[in-house]
Tab-separated table of C-alpha atoms and ligand atoms in Angstrom:
chain	number	residue	atom	x	y	z
A	226	UNK	CA	0.179	0.211	-0.054
A	227	UNK	CA	1.118	3.866	-0.841
A	228	UNK	CA	2.645	5.596	2.124
A	229	UNK	CA	0.039	7.604	2.922
A	230	UNK	CA	2.338	11.432	3.408
A	231	UNK	CA	-0.671	13.419	4.697
A	232	UNK	CA	-3.901	12.650	6.188
A	233	UNK	CA	-5.463	15.470	3.118
A	234	UNK	CA	-3.307	16.793	0.681
A	235	UNK	CA	-5.226	19.703	-0.951
A	236	UNK	CA	-6.330	20.811	2.787
A	237	UNK	CA	-2.820	20.784	3.547
A	238	UNK	CA	-1.436	22.288	0.580
A	239	UNK	CA	-3.111	24.972	-0.319
A	240	UNK	CA	-1.345	28.087	-2.436
A	241	UNK	CA	-1.398	30.970	-0.297
A	242	UNK	CA	-3.897	32.968	-2.331
A	243	UNK	CA	-6.392	29.634	-2.385
A	244	UNK	CA	-6.252	29.084	1.062
A	245	UNK	CA	-7.108	33.472	1.848
A	246	UNK	CA	-9.701	32.845	-0.360
A	247	UNK	CA	-10.759	29.621	1.639
A	248	UNK	CA	-10.692	31.195	5.563
A	249	UNK	CA	-12.520	34.165	4.029
A	250	UNK	CA	-15.689	32.494	2.698
A	251	UNK	CA	-14.855	30.839	6.189
A	252	UNK	CA	-15.218	33.172	8.265
A	253	UNK	CA	-17.542	34.915	6.461
A	254	UNK	CA	-19.843	32.370	7.241
A	255	UNK	CA	-18.385	31.843	11.007
A	256	UNK	CA	-19.245	35.506	11.636
A	257	UNK	CA	-22.794	35.205	10.223
A	258	UNK	CA	-23.570	32.072	11.347
A	259	UNK	CA	-22.415	33.730	14.878
A	260	UNK	CA	-24.573	37.026	14.323
A	261	UNK	CA	-27.888	34.894	14.572
A	262	UNK	CA	-27.568	32.629	17.054
A	263	UNK	CA	-25.590	33.429	19.848
A	264	UNK	CA	-26.762	36.161	21.819
A	265	UNK	CA	-23.801	36.672	23.728
A	266	UNK	CA	-21.132	36.494	21.329
A	267	UNK	CA	-23.542	39.545	18.940
A	268	UNK	CA	-23.925	41.371	22.281
A	269	UNK	CA	-20.509	42.003	22.146
A	270	UNK	CA	-20.520	42.356	18.039
A	271	UNK	CA	-23.258	44.693	18.224
A	272	UNK	CA	-21.680	46.756	21.545
A	273	UNK	CA	-19.263	47.376	19.204
A	274	UNK	CA	-21.407	48.640	16.593
A	275	UNK	CA	-20.164	45.637	14.491
A	276	UNK	CA	-22.144	42.813	11.752
A	277	UNK	CA	-21.333	40.174	9.551
A	278	UNK	CA	-21.509	42.870	6.609
A	279	UNK	CA	-18.535	44.447	8.230
A	280	UNK	CA	-16.691	41.490	7.682
A	281	UNK	CA	-14.925	41.733	3.583
A	282	UNK	CA	-11.414	40.629	3.927
A	283	UNK	CA	-9.441	39.302	6.171
A	284	UNK	CA	-7.601	42.602	7.802
A	285	UNK	CA	-11.552	43.424	8.799
A	286	UNK	CA	-11.042	40.370	11.014
A	287	UNK	CA	-9.007	42.785	13.606
A	288	UNK	CA	-12.723	44.411	14.518
A	289	UNK	CA	-14.047	41.509	16.125
A	290	UNK	CA	-14.543	41.912	20.005
A	291	UNK	CA	-12.186	39.317	20.812
A	292	UNK	CA	-13.402	36.453	23.284
A	293	UNK	CA	-12.013	35.434	26.474
A	294	UNK	CA	-11.838	32.558	28.652
A	295	UNK	CA	-13.695	34.517	31.792
A	296	UNK	CA	-16.187	34.633	28.401
A	297	UNK	CA	-16.368	30.742	28.331
A	298	UNK	CA	-16.939	30.754	32.470
A	299	UNK	CA	-19.525	33.685	32.928
A	300	UNK	CA	-21.831	31.520	30.000
A	301	UNK	CA	-21.409	27.911	31.657
A	302	UNK	CA	-22.769	25.633	31.164
A	303	UNK	CA	-23.917	26.409	27.530
A	304	UNK	CA	-24.829	29.230	27.129
A	305	UNK	CA	-22.857	30.364	24.082
A	306	UNK	CA	-24.288	27.396	21.979
A	307	UNK	CA	-25.292	28.108	18.618
A	308	UNK	CA	-27.311	24.875	17.615
A	309	UNK	CA	-29.812	23.679	19.587
A	310	UNK	CA	-28.855	21.581	21.994
A	311	UNK	CA	-30.586	18.375	20.279
A	312	UNK	CA	-27.367	18.073	17.542
A	313	UNK	CA	-24.652	18.249	20.380
A	314	UNK	CA	-23.390	14.578	20.134
A	315	UNK	CA	-20.497	14.678	23.436
A	316	UNK	CA	-19.034	17.406	25.470
A	317	UNK	CA	-15.431	18.420	26.671
A	318	UNK	CA	-14.624	20.219	29.492
A	319	UNK	CA	-11.442	21.861	31.170
A	320	UNK	CA	-11.631	23.350	34.820
A	321	UNK	CA	-8.235	25.011	35.070
A	322	UNK	CA	-7.379	26.253	38.280
A	323	UNK	CA	-9.686	28.631	39.153
A	324	UNK	CA	-13.824	29.815	38.672
A	325	UNK	CA	-15.987	28.532	36.442
A	326	UNK	CA	-15.054	24.921	34.260
A	327	UNK	CA	-15.003	25.711	30.386
A	328	UNK	CA	-17.473	23.281	28.226
A	329	UNK	CA	-16.667	22.739	24.738
A	330	UNK	CA	-19.743	21.113	22.596
A	331	UNK	CA	-20.114	19.411	20.054
A	332	UNK	CA	-21.861	18.242	17.309
A	333	UNK	CA	-21.776	15.582	15.054
A	334	UNK	CA	-19.766	17.584	12.119
A	335	UNK	CA	-17.702	19.256	15.157
A	336	UNK	CA	-16.478	15.794	15.016
A	337	UNK	CA	-15.642	14.606	12.289
A	338	UNK	CA	-13.772	18.476	11.886
A	339	UNK	CA	-12.206	17.423	15.347
A	340	UNK	CA	-11.063	13.749	13.393
A	341	UNK	CA	-10.429	15.440	10.407
A	342	UNK	CA	-7.374	17.506	12.338
A	343	UNK	CA	-6.143	15.256	14.345
A	344	UNK	CA	-5.636	12.532	11.406
A	345	UNK	CA	-3.789	15.175	9.705
A	346	UNK	CA	-1.470	14.879	13.016
A	347	UNK	CA	-1.100	11.317	13.735
A	348	UNK	CA	-0.402	11.246	9.654
A	349	UNK	CA	1.864	13.792	9.456
A	350	UNK	CA	4.143	11.889	12.531
A	351	UNK	CA	4.233	8.765	10.179
A	352	UNK	CA	1.055	6.850	11.530
A	353	UNK	CA	-0.727	5.057	8.673
A	354	UNK	CA	-3.672	3.092	8.492
A	355	UNK	CA	-3.632	-0.428	10.275
A	356	UNK	CA	-0.505	0.840	12.730
A	357	UNK	CA	-1.689	0.905	16.194
A	358	UNK	CA	-1.962	3.209	18.861
A	359	UNK	CA	-1.552	3.526	21.630
A	360	UNK	CA	-3.912	6.322	23.790
A	361	UNK	CA	-2.684	7.539	27.339
A	362	UNK	CA	-4.139	11.145	27.704
A	363	UNK	CA	-7.185	10.179	30.236
A	364	UNK	CA	-11.064	9.262	28.435
A	365	UNK	CA	-13.257	11.230	30.301
A	366	UNK	CA	-13.684	15.279	30.179
A	367	UNK	CA	-10.662	16.092	29.793
A	368	UNK	CA	-10.384	16.062	26.018
A	369	UNK	CA	-7.324	14.540	25.572
A	370	UNK	CA	-7.739	10.611	25.093
A	371	UNK	CA	-10.818	10.481	22.781
A	372	UNK	CA	-9.247	13.573	20.342
A	373	UNK	CA	-6.546	10.958	19.646
A	374	UNK	CA	-9.283	8.100	19.932
A	375	UNK	CA	-11.788	10.152	17.273
A	376	UNK	CA	-8.385	10.937	14.809
A	377	UNK	CA	-7.386	7.301	15.013
A	378	UNK	CA	-10.677	5.802	14.274
A	379	UNK	CA	-11.292	8.800	11.294
A	380	UNK	CA	-7.267	7.254	9.797
A	381	UNK	CA	-8.045	3.377	10.265
A	382	UNK	CA	-5.579	2.652	13.204
A	383	UNK	CA	-5.540	-0.147	15.519
A	384	UNK	CA	-6.722	1.471	18.945
A	385	UNK	CA	-5.425	0.406	22.638
A	386	UNK	CA	-7.527	2.468	23.900
A	387	UNK	CA	-5.438	2.823	27.621
A	388	UNK	CA	-6.102	5.743	29.272
A	389	UNK	CA	-4.087	7.171	32.477
A	390	UNK	CA	-2.123	5.400	34.727
A	391	UNK	CA	-1.278	1.626	35.664
A	392	UNK	CA	1.945	2.014	34.223
A	393	UNK	CA	3.576	-1.314	34.338
A	394	UNK	CA	-0.284	-2.486	32.649
A	395	UNK	CA	0.843	0.512	29.626
A	396	UNK	CA	4.515	-1.112	29.225
A	397	UNK	CA	3.139	-4.707	28.666
A	398	UNK	CA	0.242	-3.370	26.378
A	399	UNK	CA	3.000	-1.438	24.666
A	400	UNK	CA	4.833	-5.007	23.822
A	401	UNK	CA	1.703	-7.474	23.494
A	402	UNK	CA	0.060	-5.486	20.139
A	403	UNK	CA	3.648	-4.260	19.666
A	404	UNK	CA	2.278	-0.758	19.751
A	405	UNK	CA	4.193	1.857	16.963
A	406	UNK	CA	2.463	5.130	18.192
A	407	UNK	CA	1.933	6.095	21.833
A	408	UNK	CA	-0.417	9.477	21.999
A	409	UNK	CA	0.638	11.110	26.008
A	410	UNK	CA	0.414	14.009	28.168
A	411	UNK	CA	4.073	15.466	28.137
A	412	UNK	CA	4.662	14.445	31.370
A	413	UNK	CA	3.953	10.775	31.298
A	414	UNK	CA	6.629	9.849	28.407
A	415	UNK	CA	9.139	10.661	31.747
A	416	UNK	CA	6.962	8.381	34.078
A	417	UNK	CA	7.555	4.962	31.167
A	418	UNK	CA	10.683	5.747	31.003
A	419	UNK	CA	10.731	5.480	35.082
A	420	UNK	CA	10.211	2.437	35.140
A	421	UNK	CA	11.413	1.092	31.702
A	422	UNK	CA	14.974	2.574	33.244
A	423	UNK	CA	14.213	0.312	36.109
A	424	UNK	CA	13.714	-2.899	34.877
A	425	UNK	CA	15.766	-2.412	32.147
A	426	UNK	CA	13.767	-2.751	29.819
A	427	UNK	CA	12.615	-1.432	25.869
A	428	UNK	CA	9.944	-1.258	23.927
A	429	UNK	CA	11.392	-2.338	20.735
A	430	UNK	CA	8.727	-1.419	17.896
A	431	UNK	CA	8.193	1.596	19.293
A	432	UNK	CA	8.457	4.934	17.276
A	433	UNK	CA	6.475	7.607	17.609
A	434	UNK	CA	5.106	9.496	20.160
A	435	UNK	CA	2.724	12.337	19.972
A	436	UNK	CA	3.141	14.524	23.245
A	437	UNK	CA	1.440	17.554	23.723
A	438	UNK	CA	-1.005	19.673	27.274
A	439	UNK	CA	1.927	20.852	28.094
A	440	UNK	CA	5.146	23.001	27.383
A	441	UNK	CA	8.245	20.855	26.356
A	442	UNK	CA	11.889	22.206	26.407
A	443	UNK	CA	13.872	20.910	23.375
A	444	UNK	CA	15.748	18.539	25.765
A	445	UNK	CA	13.120	16.539	27.651
A	446	UNK	CA	12.242	16.290	24.004
A	447	UNK	CA	15.713	14.530	23.645
A	448	UNK	CA	15.854	12.425	26.400
A	449	UNK	CA	12.812	10.920	25.640
A	450	UNK	CA	13.525	10.762	21.884
A	451	UNK	CA	16.701	9.291	22.699
A	452	UNK	CA	15.496	6.763	25.396
A	453	UNK	CA	12.312	5.467	24.010
A	454	UNK	CA	14.139	5.427	20.068
A	455	UNK	CA	11.264	7.231	19.066
A	456	UNK	CA	10.622	10.626	17.363
A	457	UNK	CA	8.485	13.055	19.353
A	458	UNK	CA	5.835	15.205	18.201
A	459	UNK	CA	4.040	18.686	20.140
A	460	UNK	CA	1.192	18.941	19.945
A	461	UNK	CA	-0.846	21.683	20.187
A	462	UNK	CA	-5.063	22.475	20.665
A	463	UNK	CA	-6.761	23.323	24.013
A	464	UNK	CA	-10.749	22.517	24.785
A	465	UNK	CA	-11.852	26.171	23.533
A	466	UNK	CA	-10.574	25.541	20.087
A	467	UNK	CA	-12.265	21.815	19.234
A	468	UNK	CA	-9.751	19.887	21.872
A	469	UNK	CA	-5.893	18.171	21.433
A	470	UNK	CA	-4.506	18.967	17.900
A	471	UNK	CA	-6.906	21.265	16.704
A	472	UNK	CA	-4.930	23.904	16.395
A	473	UNK	CA	-2.091	21.692	14.594
A	474	UNK	CA	1.223	20.241	15.748
A	475	UNK	CA	4.938	20.043	14.518
A	476	UNK	CA	6.245	18.022	11.337
A	477	UNK	CA	9.382	16.057	10.528
A	478	UNK	CA	11.463	19.464	10.238
A	479	UNK	CA	10.520	20.624	13.330
A	480	UNK	CA	10.095	24.314	11.980
A	481	UNK	CA	7.432	24.777	14.326
A	482	UNK	CA	3.661	24.222	14.768
A	483	UNK	CA	2.059	23.736	11.561
A	484	UNK	CA	-1.275	25.672	12.451
A	485	UNK	CA	-4.325	24.255	10.219
A	486	UNK	CA	-5.158	27.959	8.229
A	487	UNK	CA	-8.185	26.822	6.561
A	488	UNK	CA	-10.104	25.223	10.066
A	489	UNK	CA	-8.069	28.241	11.809
A	490	UNK	CA	-7.031	31.814	11.773
A	491	UNK	CA	-4.021	32.675	13.674
A	492	UNK	CA	-3.305	35.920	15.171
A	493	UNK	CA	-0.506	36.783	17.693
A	494	UNK	CA	-1.273	40.100	19.537
A	495	UNK	CA	0.479	41.999	22.287
A	496	UNK	CA	-0.988	40.445	25.792
A	497	UNK	CA	-1.347	44.047	27.653
A	498	UNK	CA	-2.815	46.015	24.336
A	499	UNK	CA	-3.871	43.526	22.361
A	500	UNK	CA	-2.948	45.544	19.127
A	501	UNK	CA	-1.695	42.442	16.658
A	502	UNK	CA	2.311	41.664	16.584
A	503	UNK	CA	4.795	41.880	13.335
A	504	UNK	CA	5.712	38.240	12.139
A	505	UNK	CA	8.606	36.712	14.659
A	506	UNK	CA	7.867	38.751	17.653
A	507	UNK	CA	6.553	36.965	20.629
A	508	UNK	CA	2.901	37.882	22.103
A	509	UNK	CA	-0.455	36.056	23.000
A	510	UNK	CA	-1.900	33.840	20.312
A	511	UNK	CA	-5.354	33.960	19.595
A	512	UNK	CA	-7.821	31.607	17.132
A	513	UNK	CA	-10.868	32.087	15.128
A	514	UNK	CA	-12.486	28.608	14.294
A	515	UNK	CA	-13.570	29.017	10.437
A	516	UNK	CA	-14.917	25.454	10.421
A	517	UNK	CA	-16.391	24.881	14.240
A	518	UNK	CA	-20.483	24.956	14.420
A	519	UNK	CA	-21.932	23.857	18.497
A	520	UNK	CA	-19.502	26.973	19.785
A	521	UNK	CA	-17.065	28.696	17.191
A	522	UNK	CA	-14.181	30.797	18.340
A	523	UNK	CA	-14.033	34.334	17.369
A	524	UNK	CA	-10.507	35.867	17.622
A	525	UNK	CA	-10.304	33.705	20.882
A	526	UNK	CA	-7.775	35.156	23.309
A	527	UNK	CA	-5.373	31.662	24.224
A	528	UNK	CA	-3.131	33.122	26.882
A	529	UNK	CA	-0.191	31.307	25.309
A	530	UNK	CA	2.387	32.648	24.188
A	531	UNK	CA	4.710	32.248	20.260
A	532	UNK	CA	5.440	33.317	17.885
A	533	UNK	CA	5.311	33.761	13.769
A	534	UNK	CA	7.881	31.474	13.081
A	535	UNK	CA	6.967	31.637	8.827
A	536	UNK	CA	3.762	31.587	6.492
A	537	UNK	CA	5.964	30.374	4.223
A	538	UNK	CA	5.698	26.213	2.242
A	539	UNK	CA	7.755	24.151	4.550
A	540	UNK	CA	10.081	21.490	4.038
A	541	UNK	CA	6.621	18.928	4.068
A	542	UNK	CA	5.039	20.638	1.618
A	543	UNK	CA	2.279	21.423	3.554
A	544	UNK	CA	1.404	25.731	3.824
A	545	UNK	CA	-0.774	27.925	6.278
A	546	UNK	CA	0.850	29.257	9.400
A	547	UNK	CA	4.328	28.010	11.372
A	548	UNK	CA	4.172	28.961	15.227
A	549	UNK	CA	6.670	28.260	17.388
A	550	UNK	CA	6.628	25.264	20.131
A	551	UNK	CA	5.031	27.485	23.197
A	552	UNK	CA	6.735	29.468	25.082
A	553	UNK	CA	4.363	29.230	28.402
A	554	UNK	CA	1.321	30.776	29.100
A	555	UNK	CA	0.780	34.527	29.913
A	556	UNK	CA	0.096	33.737	33.503
A	557	UNK	CA	2.926	31.415	34.083
A	558	UNK	CA	5.627	34.024	33.427
A	559	UNK	CA	7.823	34.635	36.719
A	560	UNK	CA	8.912	37.935	37.947
A	561	UNK	CA	11.992	37.203	40.179
A	562	UNK	CA	14.106	39.534	41.891
A	563	UNK	CA	13.134	41.837	38.810
A	564	UNK	CA	13.586	38.357	36.518
A	565	UNK	CA	11.333	37.480	33.879
A	566	UNK	CA	10.905	33.443	33.336
A	567	UNK	CA	8.938	30.701	32.534
A	568	UNK	CA	8.783	26.954	33.776
A	569	UNK	CA	10.092	26.056	30.576
A	570	UNK	CA	13.141	27.955	30.905
A	571	UNK	CA	13.857	26.599	33.723
A	572	UNK	CA	13.336	23.037	32.721
A	573	UNK	CA	15.052	23.734	29.588
A	574	UNK	CA	18.097	24.605	31.878
A	575	UNK	CA	17.817	21.552	34.918
A	576	UNK	CA	18.136	19.486	31.884
A	577	UNK	CA	21.962	20.193	30.609
A	578	UNK	CA	23.023	19.576	33.937
A	579	UNK	CA	24.000	16.003	33.654
A	580	UNK	CA	22.311	13.336	35.947
A	581	UNK	CA	19.610	15.758	36.736
A	582	UNK	CA	16.252	13.393	35.994
A	583	UNK	CA	12.779	15.169	34.716
A	584	UNK	CA	11.100	15.769	37.748
A	585	UNK	CA	10.847	18.708	38.820
A	586	UNK	CA	9.058	21.893	40.715
A	587	UNK	CA	8.999	25.688	41.375
A	588	UNK	CA	7.910	26.306	44.829
A	589	UNK	CA	7.437	29.723	45.081
A	590	UNK	CA	6.682	31.250	48.424
A	591	UNK	CA	5.499	34.907	49.586
A	592	UNK	CA	7.501	35.339	53.147
A	593	UNK	CA	6.644	39.114	54.401
A	594	UNK	CA	6.189	40.016	50.936
A	595	UNK	CA	9.691	39.017	49.198
A	596	UNK	CA	9.844	36.154	47.170
A	597	UNK	CA	11.565	32.859	47.560
A	598	UNK	CA	12.224	30.596	44.844
A	599	UNK	CA	13.187	27.352	45.200
A	600	UNK	CA	13.583	24.416	43.029
A	601	UNK	CA	12.527	20.888	43.644
A	602	UNK	CA	14.806	18.206	41.598
A	603	UNK	CA	15.141	14.671	41.289
A	604	UNK	CA	18.952	14.105	40.162
A	605	UNK	CA	21.318	11.257	40.991
A	606	UNK	CA	23.764	10.448	42.833
A	607	UNK	CA	26.564	13.453	42.943
A	608	UNK	CA	24.388	15.947	41.826
A	609	UNK	CA	23.723	18.807	44.256
A	610	UNK	CA	22.290	21.718	45.184
A	611	UNK	CA	24.231	24.141	44.462
A	612	UNK	CA	25.489	22.355	41.320
A	613	UNK	CA	21.752	23.851	40.219
A	614	UNK	CA	21.271	26.888	41.677
A	615	UNK	CA	25.720	28.010	39.750
A	616	UNK	CA	23.403	26.072	36.434
A	617	UNK	CA	20.310	28.574	36.742
A	618	UNK	CA	22.291	31.791	37.867
A	619	UNK	CA	24.522	31.052	34.538
A	620	UNK	CA	21.403	30.545	32.609
A	621	UNK	CA	18.418	32.608	33.285
A	622	UNK	CA	20.387	35.564	36.047
A	623	UNK	CA	19.100	34.604	39.491
A	624	UNK	CA	19.444	31.858	42.070
A	625	UNK	CA	17.276	29.629	42.976
A	626	UNK	CA	17.626	27.317	46.176
A	627	UNK	CA	18.632	23.894	44.423
A	628	UNK	CA	16.935	20.867	46.829
A	629	UNK	CA	17.774	17.630	45.573
A	630	UNK	CA	15.362	14.670	46.110
A	631	UNK	CA	16.092	10.899	45.338
A	632	UNK	CA	14.330	9.124	42.215
A	633	UNK	CA	10.540	8.753	42.720
A	634	UNK	CA	10.285	10.509	45.207
A	635	UNK	CA	8.646	14.565	43.642
A	636	UNK	CA	4.529	13.816	43.886
A	637	UNK	CA	3.212	12.784	40.459
A	638	UNK	CA	0.226	13.998	38.844
A	639	UNK	CA	-2.382	12.076	36.434
A	640	UNK	CA	-2.938	14.747	33.749
A	641	UNK	CA	-0.834	17.584	33.184
A	642	UNK	CA	2.242	18.088	35.819
A	643	UNK	CA	1.695	20.634	37.999
A	644	UNK	CA	5.669	22.705	37.729
A	645	UNK	CA	4.789	25.899	39.732
A	646	UNK	CA	3.503	25.670	43.659
A	647	UNK	CA	2.438	28.846	44.827
A	648	UNK	CA	2.897	28.994	48.750
A	649	UNK	CA	1.895	31.632	51.849
B	240	LIG	O1	-4.729	20.250	27.122
B	240	LIG	C1	-5.368	19.851	24.644
B	240	LIG	C2	-4.588	19.035	24.359
B	240	LIG	C3	-4.454	17.506	24.806
B	240	LIG	C4	-2.891	18.942	23.850
B	240	LIG	C5	-3.166	16.649	24.465
B	240	LIG	C6	-2.373	18.077	23.405
B	240	LIG	C7	-2.626	16.870	23.632
B	240	LIG	P1	-6.604	21.677	27.981
B	240	LIG	O2	-6.936	20.758	28.949
B	240	LIG	O3	-8.121	22.765	27.814
B	240	LIG	O4	-6.517	21.007	26.865
B	240	LIG	O5	-5.861	22.598	27.923
B	240	LIG	C8	-5.199	23.603	26.745
B	240	LIG	O6	-2.869	23.302	27.560
B	240	LIG	O7	-3.727	26.847	26.443
B	240	LIG	C9	-1.980	24.854	26.392
B	240	LIG	O8	-1.318	25.584	27.641
B	240	LIG	C10	-2.104	23.688	26.803
B	240	LIG	N1	-1.301	23.006	25.798
B	240	LIG	C11	-1.808	22.213	25.027
B	240	LIG	N2	-1.163	21.823	23.947
B	240	LIG	C12	-0.037	22.136	24.594
B	240	LIG	C13	1.702	21.938	24.083
B	240	LIG	C14	-5.219	19.865	26.157
B	240	LIG	N3	2.275	21.181	22.687
B	240	LIG	C15	-3.782	24.374	27.482
B	240	LIG	N4	2.463	22.987	23.970
B	240	LIG	C16	-3.387	25.608	26.328
B	240	LIG	C17	2.346	22.959	25.612
B	240	LIG	C18	0.131	23.262	25.620
B	240	LIG	N5	1.342	23.888	26.042
C-alpha cells in the first residue's frame, strides 16, 4: 500500500491565495452563524457596532471583539451554544485552576472536524492505516483521550485505548500489541521511562510519540527520543478550539507548529494592548475557528505565548502558518528579583545538568513581601543543590535554592504536571 504522506493533501498543501480565499469565505460564514445564533457573541459585536457585513476581507478580522476564558466561564454551561442542544453529540470540559469550568460542545460535524485535524496530525507523525496506537491521556471530560481516539478512527488505526495510569500495564500493552505510536501528555513519557529504567527494559516496536498538553523543552524531547528510540512530536490544542490537535502539531522538519490554517486563523497579539504584533515577535496566540458549529470561537485569546515562524511552505510540503512551540502562558510568567522567566526555561536549564532527572517543581513562597524561589528536582547521586543553583544563575540570571530529591520521591500527577507550586 502507498505510504500516506498527508491525510488531506489538498487542504494541507493549498497555495497561499487559495488558502486566503478559503479562510475569507469560512470566516464570513462563521461570523454570520455566530451573529444569528449566539446572543452572547452578538451582543459583543453590537457593542462595537459591527455586523457580519463589515467582514469583507481578512484584514477586517481585527474589527471583531475578542473572546476570553472568562467569557466561557460566564456563559457556563452552554450559554454560547449556536445550535439547538438536541444537535450536541459530545462535550468536553477543562477545569483549570480557578472559576467555573470551560465547556466545549460538539455536533456530529464538529466531531468530524476534530477527527480530521487529529488524523492530519497522526499521519504527519508517520502513523499509517493499520498501525497500532496506544492512547494514554484520560478518556473523560479532558479532551486528550477522545481527541486521539476520533483521529485514530478516521485514519484507520488499531486503537489501544489504555487511558492514563497503571504504568506497568501500559508497558505490557505496548509490548504485547506491538504498539508503533503513543499519544500522551508529555510528563507521562517520563513515567514510562522511569519504569523501563528500573526494569532495564525497552520497547523495540515503538517508533512515534505524540506529546502535548504542556510545554516541554528541546532537552526533554531529546531525552525522551533517545531513551525510547522514537521520534517525538509536539501536538497543540485546547478545549476552547475543539480539543487536542485542532490547532496543529510540528512535523519532522521541526520548524514550528503547523496550525491547520483552513480550519483556524491565527493572530499573535500584544497581551497587554491586544494589538497584533509583527511576525516573529512573541505575543499571545489568538485563534478564530472557521468550520466549527456548536461553539465557534472568534478571536479567542488563548493566554499561550508564541510567535509566527513562517507563512511559507515548509520542507514537508505543507502550507499555512507555523508558530513556535509554546513558550509558556501569559499567566505563568514568573518575575523574581526583576528577572522574568517561564517554567520551560527552568526545565531547559535543569536538563542540561548531567544526572538531573525530568521531575521538578518550582516552589514559590511569598514571605513578608519577599518572593523566595526553590527548585525541587530529582537527580542521581552526585548532583548537589549548589550545582543546580550555579547553573540556573548562569542561564537565567538569578539563583533560586536547589533542593535535590532522590529519584521517584517528588509527587506525580495523573494528567498535566504541576510545575509551579505557590505557597504562603
Ligand atoms: O491540553 C489539549 C491537549 C491534550 C493537547 C493532549 C495536546 C495533547 P486543555 O486541557 O484545554 O486542552 O488545555 C489547553 O494546554 O492553552 C496550553 O496552555 C496547553 N497546551 C496544550 N498543548 C500544548 C503544547 C489540552 N503542545 C492548554 N505545548 C493550552 C504547550 C500546550 N502547551
